[in-house]
CSV table of C-alpha atoms in Angstrom, one decimal:
chain,number,residue,atom,x,y,z
A,1,MET,CA,0.1,0.0,0.0
A,2,ALA,CA,-2.6,4.0,0.7
A,3,LEU,CA,-2.4,6.1,3.0
A,4,ALA,CA,-1.6,5.0,4.7
A,5,LEU,CA,-0.8,9.9,6.5
A,6,ALA,CA,2.9,13.9,12.7
A,7,GLY,CA,1.4,13.2,16.1
A,8,ARG,CA,-1.9,15.1,14.9
A,9,LEU,CA,-1.2,14.4,11.5
A,10,LEU,CA,-0.3,10.9,11.1
A,11,MET,CA,-3.6,10.4,10.0
A,12,VAL,CA,-2.6,10.9,6.5
A,13,LEU,CA,-0.2,8.4,6.4
A,14,LEU,CA,2.7,7.9,4.2
A,15,LEU,CA,4.1,8.2,1.1
A,16,ALA,CA,6.7,10.7,-6.1
A,17,GLY,CA,9.0,10.4,-8.6
A,18,THR,CA,11.6,11.9,-10.4
A,19,GLY,CA,14.7,12.6,-8.7
A,20,VAL,CA,15.3,16.1,-10.4
A,21,ALA,CA,13.5,19.0,-10.1
A,22,ALA,CA,11.6,18.7,-13.5
A,23,PRO,CA,8.8,21.1,-15.2
A,24,PRO,CA,5.0,19.6,-15.2
A,25,PRO,CA,4.6,16.7,-17.1
A,26,PRO,CA,3.5,17.2,-20.6
A,27,GLN,CA,0.0,18.3,-21.4
A,28,VAL,CA,-0.5,16.0,-24.4
A,29,SER,CA,-3.4,15.6,-26.6
A,30,PRO,CA,-5.1,12.4,-25.3
A,31,SER,CA,-6.8,12.0,-28.7
A,32,GLU,CA,-3.3,11.6,-30.0
A,33,ALA,CA,-1.4,10.0,-27.5
A,34,THR,CA,-3.3,8.1,-25.2
A,35,VAL,CA,-1.9,4.5,-24.0
A,36,ASP,CA,-3.8,1.4,-23.8
A,37,SER,CA,-7.2,2.7,-25.1
A,38,ILE,CA,-7.5,4.6,-21.5
A,39,THR,CA,-9.0,8.3,-21.9
A,40,ALA,CA,-9.6,9.0,-18.4
A,41,ILE,CA,-8.9,8.2,-14.8
A,42,TYR,CA,-11.0,8.3,-12.1
A,43,ASN,CA,-9.1,8.2,-8.7
A,44,PHE,CA,-10.2,7.9,-4.9
A,45,GLY,CA,-8.2,8.1,-2.1
A,46,ASP,CA,-6.3,10.4,0.6
A,47,SER,CA,-3.1,12.2,1.0
A,48,ILE,CA,-1.3,10.0,-1.1
A,49,SER,CA,-3.0,10.9,-4.0
A,50,ASP,CA,-5.0,14.4,-3.3
A,51,THR,CA,-3.9,16.7,-5.6
A,52,GLY,CA,-5.9,19.7,-4.0
A,53,ASN,CA,-9.4,19.0,-2.6
A,54,LEU,CA,-8.3,19.7,1.1
A,55,LEU,CA,-6.9,22.5,-0.2
A,56,ARG,CA,-10.1,23.6,-1.2
A,57,GLU,CA,-12.2,22.1,2.0
A,58,GLY,CA,-9.5,23.8,4.1
A,59,ASP,CA,-8.0,22.5,6.9
A,60,THR,CA,-7.1,25.0,10.3
A,61,GLY,CA,-5.0,22.3,11.9
A,62,MET,CA,-1.5,20.8,11.3
A,63,LEU,CA,-2.4,19.8,7.9
A,64,ARG,CA,-2.7,23.6,6.7
A,65,TYR,CA,1.2,23.3,5.8
A,66,THR,CA,0.5,20.9,3.5
A,67,THR,CA,-1.0,23.7,1.1
A,68,GLY,CA,1.9,25.9,0.9
A,69,LEU,CA,5.6,25.7,0.3
A,70,PRO,CA,7.9,24.2,0.6
A,71,TYR,CA,5.2,21.6,-0.4
A,72,GLY,CA,5.7,21.5,-3.9
A,73,VAL,CA,9.0,23.1,-3.6
A,74,THR,CA,10.6,20.8,-6.5
A,75,ILE,CA,8.1,22.0,-9.1
A,76,GLY,CA,8.2,25.6,-7.9
A,77,ARG,CA,4.5,25.6,-6.4
A,78,PRO,CA,2.5,23.8,-3.9
A,79,THR,CA,-0.5,22.3,-5.6
A,80,GLY,CA,-2.1,21.0,-2.8
A,81,GLY,CA,-0.2,17.4,-2.8
A,82,CYS,CA,1.6,15.9,-0.1
A,83,SER,CA,5.2,16.0,-1.2
A,84,ASP,CA,7.7,18.2,-2.6
A,85,GLY,CA,6.3,17.7,-6.3
A,86,PHE,CA,4.4,15.1,-8.1
A,87,LEU,CA,2.6,12.4,-7.0
A,88,MET,CA,2.0,8.6,-8.2
A,89,ILE,CA,-1.3,9.5,-10.1
A,90,ASP,CA,0.6,12.4,-11.7
A,91,PHE,CA,3.0,9.9,-13.0
A,92,LEU,CA,0.6,7.6,-13.9
A,93,ALA,CA,-1.4,10.0,-15.6
A,94,GLU,CA,1.5,11.2,-17.8
A,95,ASP,CA,2.7,7.5,-18.6
A,96,LEU,CA,-1.1,7.2,-19.9
A,97,GLY,CA,-0.4,10.1,-22.1
A,98,LEU,CA,-3.5,12.1,-20.2
A,99,PRO,CA,-3.5,15.4,-18.4
A,100,LEU,CA,-2.9,15.7,-14.7
A,101,LEU,CA,-6.2,14.9,-12.9
A,102,ASN,CA,-8.1,17.8,-11.6
A,103,PRO,CA,-9.4,17.9,-8.0
A,104,TYR,CA,-13.2,17.5,-8.1
A,105,LEU,CA,-13.6,20.4,-5.7
A,106,ASP,CA,-12.2,23.0,-8.1
A,107,ARG,CA,-15.4,23.6,-9.8
A,108,ARG,CA,-13.7,25.8,-12.8
A,109,ALA,CA,-11.3,22.3,-13.6
A,110,ASP,CA,-11.7,20.7,-16.9
A,111,PHE,CA,-12.7,16.9,-16.3
A,112,THR,CA,-12.8,15.8,-20.0
A,113,HIS,CA,-10.1,13.0,-19.2
A,114,GLY,CA,-10.9,12.4,-15.1
A,115,VAL,CA,-11.3,13.2,-11.9
A,116,ASN,CA,-9.5,13.0,-8.7
A,117,PHE,CA,-11.9,12.9,-5.6
A,118,ALA,CA,-9.4,12.0,-3.2
A,119,VAL,CA,-8.7,14.2,-0.3
A,120,ALA,CA,-6.1,14.0,2.5
A,121,GLY,CA,-6.8,12.9,5.7
A,122,ALA,CA,-9.9,10.6,4.0
A,123,THR,CA,-10.9,7.4,5.5
A,124,ALA,CA,-12.5,4.4,4.0
A,125,LEU,CA,-15.3,4.4,7.2
A,126,SER,CA,-17.5,7.1,7.6
A,127,THR,CA,-16.8,9.5,10.4
A,128,THR,CA,-20.1,8.3,11.7
A,129,ALA,CA,-18.8,4.4,11.9
A,130,LEU,CA,-15.6,5.9,13.3
A,131,ALA,CA,-17.4,7.8,16.1
A,132,ASN,CA,-19.1,4.8,16.9
A,133,ARG,CA,-15.9,3.1,17.5
A,134,GLY,CA,-14.5,6.3,19.9
A,135,LEU,CA,-12.8,7.6,17.0
A,136,THR,CA,-12.3,11.3,15.9
A,137,VAL,CA,-11.9,12.1,12.4
A,138,SER,CA,-10.9,15.8,12.9
A,139,HIS,CA,-9.5,17.0,9.3
A,140,THR,CA,-12.2,16.1,6.7
A,141,ASN,CA,-15.5,14.4,6.5
A,142,SER,CA,-14.8,13.1,3.1
A,143,SER,CA,-14.5,9.7,3.7
A,144,LEU,CA,-14.8,7.1,0.7
A,145,GLY,CA,-18.7,6.7,0.8
A,146,VAL,CA,-18.3,10.5,0.4
A,147,GLN,CA,-16.1,10.3,-2.8
A,148,LEU,CA,-18.3,7.5,-4.4
A,149,ARG,CA,-21.2,10.0,-3.9
A,150,TRP,CA,-19.3,12.4,-5.7
A,151,PHE,CA,-18.5,10.2,-8.4
A,152,LYS,CA,-22.2,9.0,-9.0
A,153,GLU,CA,-23.2,12.7,-8.9
A,154,PHE,CA,-20.2,13.7,-11.6
A,155,MET,CA,-21.5,10.8,-13.7
A,156,SER,CA,-25.0,11.7,-13.7
A,157,SER,CA,-24.5,15.2,-14.6
A,158,THR,CA,-22.3,14.4,-17.5
A,159,THR,CA,-24.0,11.5,-19.1
A,160,ASN,CA,-27.7,11.0,-20.0
A,161,SER,CA,-27.9,7.4,-19.2
A,162,PRO,CA,-26.5,4.4,-17.2
A,163,ARG,CA,-25.7,3.2,-21.1
A,164,GLU,CA,-23.7,6.1,-21.7
A,165,ILE,CA,-21.4,6.0,-17.9
A,166,ASP,CA,-20.9,2.3,-18.8
A,167,LYS,CA,-19.6,3.7,-22.4
A,168,LYS,CA,-17.6,6.2,-20.4
A,169,LEU,CA,-16.1,3.7,-17.8
A,170,ALA,CA,-15.1,1.1,-20.8
A,171,SER,CA,-12.2,3.4,-21.5
A,172,SER,CA,-11.4,4.7,-18.2
A,173,LEU,CA,-9.2,3.4,-15.6
A,174,VAL,CA,-10.3,3.7,-11.6
A,175,MET,CA,-8.1,4.0,-8.8
A,176,LEU,CA,-9.6,2.7,-5.8
A,177,GLY,CA,-7.4,4.0,-3.0
A,178,GLU,CA,-4.8,3.9,-1.4
A,179,ILE,CA,-7.5,4.5,1.2
A,180,GLY,CA,-8.2,2.7,4.7
A,181,GLY,CA,-4.7,4.2,6.3
A,182,ASN,CA,-6.0,6.6,8.1
A,183,ASP,CA,-8.9,4.5,9.9
A,184,TYR,CA,-5.8,2.9,11.6
A,185,ASN,CA,-3.8,6.3,12.2
A,186,TYR,CA,-6.7,7.9,14.2
A,187,VAL,CA,-6.4,5.1,16.4
A,188,PHE,CA,-3.0,6.0,17.3
A,189,LEU,CA,-4.0,9.5,17.2
A,190,GLN,CA,-6.5,9.9,20.1
A,191,PRO,CA,-5.2,12.2,22.7
A,192,ARG,CA,-3.8,11.0,25.5
A,193,ARG,CA,-1.8,13.8,28.0
A,194,THR,CA,1.8,12.8,29.0
A,195,ASN,CA,4.3,15.2,30.4
A,196,ASP,CA,1.9,17.8,29.7
A,197,ARG,CA,1.9,17.3,26.1
A,198,HIS,CA,-0.7,15.6,23.8
A,199,ASP,CA,1.6,12.8,22.4
A,200,PRO,CA,-0.8,10.6,20.7
A,201,ILE,CA,1.7,8.4,18.7
A,202,SER,CA,4.1,7.7,21.3
A,203,ASN,CA,1.3,6.7,23.4
A,204,ALA,CA,0.0,4.5,21.0
A,205,THR,CA,3.1,3.1,20.4
A,206,ARG,CA,3.3,1.7,24.4
A,207,SER,CA,-0.4,0.6,23.6
A,208,ALA,CA,-1.0,-3.0,22.8
A,209,GLU,CA,-4.7,-2.0,23.3
A,210,SER,CA,-4.3,0.8,20.7
A,211,LEU,CA,-2.9,-1.8,18.1
A,212,ALA,CA,-5.7,-4.4,19.1
A,213,HIS,CA,-8.4,-1.8,18.3
A,214,ALA,CA,-6.8,-1.0,15.1
A,215,LEU,CA,-6.3,-4.7,14.1
A,216,SER,CA,-10.4,-4.9,14.9
A,217,LEU,CA,-11.3,-2.2,12.2
A,218,VAL,CA,-9.2,-4.1,9.7
A,219,PRO,CA,-12.3,-6.2,8.4
A,220,GLU,CA,-14.5,-3.2,8.2
A,221,VAL,CA,-12.0,-1.3,6.5
A,222,VAL,CA,-11.7,-3.9,3.9
A,223,GLN,CA,-15.3,-4.5,3.3
A,224,SER,CA,-15.8,-0.7,2.7
A,225,VAL,CA,-13.2,-0.8,-0.1
A,226,ALA,CA,-14.7,-3.9,-1.6
A,227,ASP,CA,-18.2,-2.4,-1.5
A,228,ALA,CA,-17.1,0.7,-3.3
A,229,ALA,CA,-15.3,-1.6,-5.9
A,230,LYS,CA,-18.7,-3.4,-6.3
A,231,GLU,CA,-20.6,-0.3,-7.1
A,232,VAL,CA,-18.2,1.1,-9.4
A,233,LEU,CA,-17.9,-2.1,-11.0
A,234,ASP,CA,-21.5,-2.5,-11.4
A,235,MET,CA,-21.5,1.0,-13.1
A,236,GLY,CA,-19.4,-0.4,-15.8
A,237,ALA,CA,-15.7,-0.3,-15.0
A,238,THR,CA,-13.4,-2.7,-16.6
A,239,ARG,CA,-10.2,-1.5,-15.3
A,240,MET,CA,-9.6,-0.9,-11.7
A,241,VAL,CA,-6.3,-0.7,-9.4
A,242,ILE,CA,-6.8,-1.1,-5.6
A,243,PRO,CA,-3.4,-0.8,-3.9
A,244,GLY,CA,-2.7,-1.8,-0.1
A,245,ASN,CA,-1.1,-0.3,2.5
A,246,PHE,CA,2.4,1.0,2.9
A,247,PRO,CA,4.8,-0.8,5.6
A,248,ILE,CA,3.8,1.8,8.2
A,249,GLY,CA,6.6,0.4,10.4
A,250,CYS,CA,9.3,1.7,8.3
A,251,MET,CA,8.0,5.5,8.1
A,252,PRO,CA,10.0,8.2,10.1
A,253,SER,CA,6.8,9.4,11.8
A,254,TYR,CA,6.2,5.9,13.4
A,255,LEU,CA,9.7,5.2,14.0
A,256,THR,CA,10.2,8.5,15.8
A,257,ALA,CA,7.1,7.7,18.2
A,258,ALA,CA,8.5,3.9,19.2
A,259,THR,CA,12.1,5.7,19.9
A,260,ALA,CA,10.6,8.3,22.2
A,261,SER,CA,8.3,5.6,23.9
A,262,SER,CA,10.8,2.5,23.8
A,263,PRO,CA,14.1,2.4,22.1
A,264,ALA,CA,13.7,-1.4,22.2
A,265,SER,CA,10.7,-1.4,20.2
A,266,LEU,CA,11.2,-4.4,17.9
A,267,ARG,CA,12.3,-4.2,14.6
A,268,ASP,CA,13.1,-6.3,11.6
A,269,GLY,CA,15.6,-6.7,9.4
A,270,ASP,CA,14.6,-3.8,7.4
A,271,GLY,CA,15.0,-1.6,10.7
A,272,CYS,CA,11.2,-1.3,10.8
A,273,LEU,CA,8.5,-1.8,13.8
A,274,ILE,CA,7.3,-5.2,13.4
A,275,SER,CA,4.1,-4.3,15.5
A,276,PHE,CA,2.8,-1.6,13.0
A,277,ASN,CA,3.8,-3.8,9.9
A,278,VAL,CA,2.1,-6.7,11.2
A,279,LEU,CA,-1.1,-4.6,11.0
A,280,ALA,CA,-0.3,-3.2,7.6
A,281,ARG,CA,0.2,-6.8,6.7
A,282,ALA,CA,-3.1,-7.9,8.1
A,283,HIS,CA,-4.9,-5.1,6.2
A,284,ASN,CA,-2.9,-6.4,2.8
A,285,GLU,CA,-3.7,-9.7,3.3
A,286,ARG,CA,-7.6,-9.7,3.9
A,287,LEU,CA,-7.4,-6.6,0.8
A,288,ARG,CA,-6.0,-9.1,-1.5
A,289,ARG,CA,-8.6,-11.8,-0.7
A,290,ALA,CA,-11.2,-9.1,-1.3
A,291,VAL,CA,-9.5,-8.2,-4.7
A,292,GLY,CA,-9.6,-12.0,-5.8
A,293,GLU,CA,-13.2,-12.2,-5.0
A,294,LEU,CA,-13.7,-9.3,-7.0
A,295,ARG,CA,-12.0,-10.8,-10.0
A,296,ARG,CA,-14.3,-14.0,-9.7
A,297,SER,CA,-17.3,-12.0,-9.2
A,298,TYR,CA,-16.4,-9.8,-12.0
A,299,PRO,CA,-14.6,-11.9,-14.7
A,300,ASP,CA,-15.1,-9.5,-17.6
A,301,ALA,CA,-13.0,-6.6,-15.5
A,302,THR,CA,-9.3,-6.3,-14.7
A,303,VAL,CA,-8.8,-6.0,-10.9
A,304,ALA,CA,-5.3,-5.2,-9.8
A,305,TYR,CA,-3.5,-5.5,-6.6
A,306,ALA,CA,-1.1,-2.8,-5.9
A,307,ASP,CA,1.7,-3.9,-3.6
A,308,TYR,CA,2.5,-0.8,-1.9
A,309,PHE,CA,4.1,-2.8,0.8
A,310,ALA,CA,6.7,-4.6,-1.3
A,311,ALA,CA,7.7,-1.4,-3.3
A,312,TYR,CA,8.3,0.4,-0.7
A,313,LEU,CA,10.5,-2.4,0.7
A,314,GLU,CA,12.2,-2.3,-2.6
A,315,ILE,CA,13.0,1.1,-2.0
A,316,LEU,CA,14.6,0.3,1.3
A,317,ARG,CA,16.4,-2.7,0.2
A,318,HIS,CA,18.2,-1.1,-3.0
A,319,ALA,CA,18.0,2.6,-2.2
A,320,PRO,CA,21.3,3.6,-4.2
A,321,ARG,CA,20.5,1.8,-7.0
A,322,LEU,CA,17.4,3.7,-7.1
A,323,GLY,CA,18.7,6.7,-7.0
A,324,PHE,CA,19.0,7.4,-3.2
A,325,GLU,CA,21.0,7.9,-0.4
A,326,GLY,CA,21.9,5.1,2.1
A,327,GLY,CA,22.5,4.6,5.5
A,328,ALA,CA,20.8,6.6,8.2
A,329,ALA,CA,19.6,9.0,5.5
A,330,LEU,CA,17.4,6.7,4.2
A,331,ARG,CA,15.0,6.7,7.3
A,332,ARG,CA,15.4,10.3,7.9
A,333,ALA,CA,12.3,13.0,6.6
A,334,CYS,CA,13.6,15.7,3.9
A,335,CYS,CA,11.4,18.1,5.7
A,336,GLY,CA,11.0,18.3,9.2
A,337,ALA,CA,12.4,19.3,12.7
A,338,GLY,CA,14.2,17.6,15.5
A,339,GLY,CA,17.2,16.3,13.5
A,340,GLY,CA,18.2,13.5,15.3
A,341,GLU,CA,17.5,9.9,13.3
A,342,TYR,CA,14.6,10.8,11.7
A,343,ASN,CA,14.3,14.5,11.5
A,344,PHE,CA,10.5,14.3,12.7
A,345,ASP,CA,8.4,16.1,15.3
A,346,HIS,CA,5.0,15.0,16.0
A,347,ASN,CA,4.1,18.4,16.9
A,348,ARG,CA,5.9,20.5,13.9
A,349,LEU,CA,5.0,19.1,10.5
A,350,CYS,CA,7.0,20.0,7.5
A,351,GLY,CA,6.2,23.7,6.9
A,352,ALA,CA,5.6,24.6,10.4
A,353,PRO,CA,7.8,27.5,11.9
A,354,GLY,CA,11.0,25.9,13.0
A,355,THR,CA,11.4,23.5,10.2
A,356,THR,CA,14.0,23.1,7.5
A,357,VAL,CA,14.1,21.1,4.3
A,358,CYS,CA,17.1,19.0,3.2
A,359,ALA,CA,19.4,20.0,0.2
A,360,ASP,CA,18.0,17.5,-2.4
A,361,PRO,CA,14.8,16.1,-1.9
A,362,SER,CA,15.4,13.9,-4.6
A,363,ARG,CA,17.9,11.6,-2.4
A,364,ARG,CA,15.3,10.8,0.2
A,365,PRO,CA,12.4,8.3,0.2
A,366,SER,CA,10.5,10.3,2.8
A,367,TRP,CA,9.5,14.1,2.4
A,368,ASP,CA,7.9,14.9,5.5
A,369,GLY,CA,8.2,11.5,7.9
A,370,ILE,CA,4.5,10.4,6.5
A,371,HIS,CA,4.2,10.8,2.5
A,372,LEU,CA,7.2,10.3,-0.2
A,373,THR,CA,9.5,12.8,-2.0
A,374,GLN,CA,8.7,13.3,-5.7
A,375,HIS,CA,11.5,10.9,-6.2
A,376,GLY,CA,10.1,8.4,-4.1
A,377,TYR,CA,6.6,8.5,-6.0
A,378,ARG,CA,8.4,8.2,-9.5
A,379,VAL,CA,10.2,5.1,-8.3
A,380,MET,CA,7.1,3.7,-6.6
A,381,THR,CA,5.2,4.3,-9.8
A,382,GLU,CA,7.7,2.6,-12.2
A,383,LEU,CA,8.1,-0.3,-9.9
A,384,LEU,CA,4.0,-1.0,-9.6
A,385,TYR,CA,2.9,-0.2,-13.0
A,386,ARG,CA,6.1,-1.3,-15.2
A,387,ARG,CA,8.1,-3.8,-12.9
A,388,GLY,CA,4.8,-6.2,-12.0
A,389,LEU,CA,3.9,-5.1,-8.1
A,390,ALA,CA,0.2,-4.1,-9.6
A,391,CYS,CA,-1.1,-7.2,-11.0
A,392,PRO,CA,-2.7,-8.2,-13.1
A,393,ALA,CA,-2.0,-5.3,-15.2
A,394,ALA,CA,-4.7,-3.1,-15.6
A,395,VAL,CA,-3.1,-1.4,-18.2
A,396,LYS,CA,-0.2,-2.0,-20.9
A,397,LEU,CA,2.7,0.2,-20.9
A,398,PRO,CA,5.9,0.0,-22.7
A,399,ARG,CA,8.8,-1.7,-20.9
A,400,GLN,CA,6.2,-3.7,-18.6
A,401,LYS,CA,7.4,-6.7,-16.9
A,402,PRO,CA,4.9,-9.2,-16.9
A,403,CYS,CA,2.8,-10.2,-13.7
A,404,LEU,CA,3.5,-13.4,-12.0
A,405,PRO,CA,0.3,-15.5,-12.1
A,406,VAL,CA,-2.6,-14.2,-9.6
A,407,SER,CA,-5.5,-16.4,-8.2
């Protein structure tokens, strides 16, 4: 995988592309340059793929810093994306010969070739469902269900019949996530006062109860994603990608919290927190099974599982070959505060007063301790869609490595 998304900010969970400062991907004429007959992309998700919806909703919390510089510094402007530059969804659009996706809440935008419904901080479960579990969602009410409603409203307003919707979706790619990571993040973000400060992640790291609570959400979260996929497939979608969660135990935000509360927290051979990766694996394994069921129920559609977990581990294990610094810098946020091993302060997200930016973001996988750099996202996109980690392939791209057989 998602996600998923900082003390009060981890809700947006994790993790773009090119290692050098680059101009925007070319705005090609889709009629002349589309790839594999894809003429539009419809994207659902959270901060991993939001390109400006939260910016337009407005956020007064810590996430407000993601809507201004240094976010977007590599491309010379903030866009509402949670990185120094472009995101995976941007690179995928470029690879398909399509314009960059505009956010749904930009009412003046051109949606001819797709719409981005993703909102930073969004959850798979509704805010009501999470509230019933004792969880407060502080940044957005635009859960997957809300995004699905937007999608249906858009389709109804731009077509004259279900048959037209079916035809439109037949030449479209649907990206359903990553979403769900924030549902778990909010478990760990419920405030608990320690040492006269709200330090929710550190408390959660020490709390087996919080981890058990997060694990208990997995069936509902995955079912929510599967139900949304069914609705879109029933409307006529023929090509869909459903990403899993990242290895959240490898992220500077979680690693910092564990260091603060328990330096001896168990780590695996990649230097990642075992307990949090158990949660991510539990989500991913259940989601894989759900994707398999979707394939069997919709044999005429291609439903791919995108393995964000494996792709990020590839970055950690082969960093120098992929253009990143090795050693300690591999787990240090490029933009943040606090210095130290991870350069992450739960109370000061990138962009807040007192934070700094590293000299070359393209050399780091992590941008702000939660999300990836542009180069990180570019490498992820390559690994997923050209190197066989999103299978079965929902789109055919040049130089694409075949997927292994899937069930």
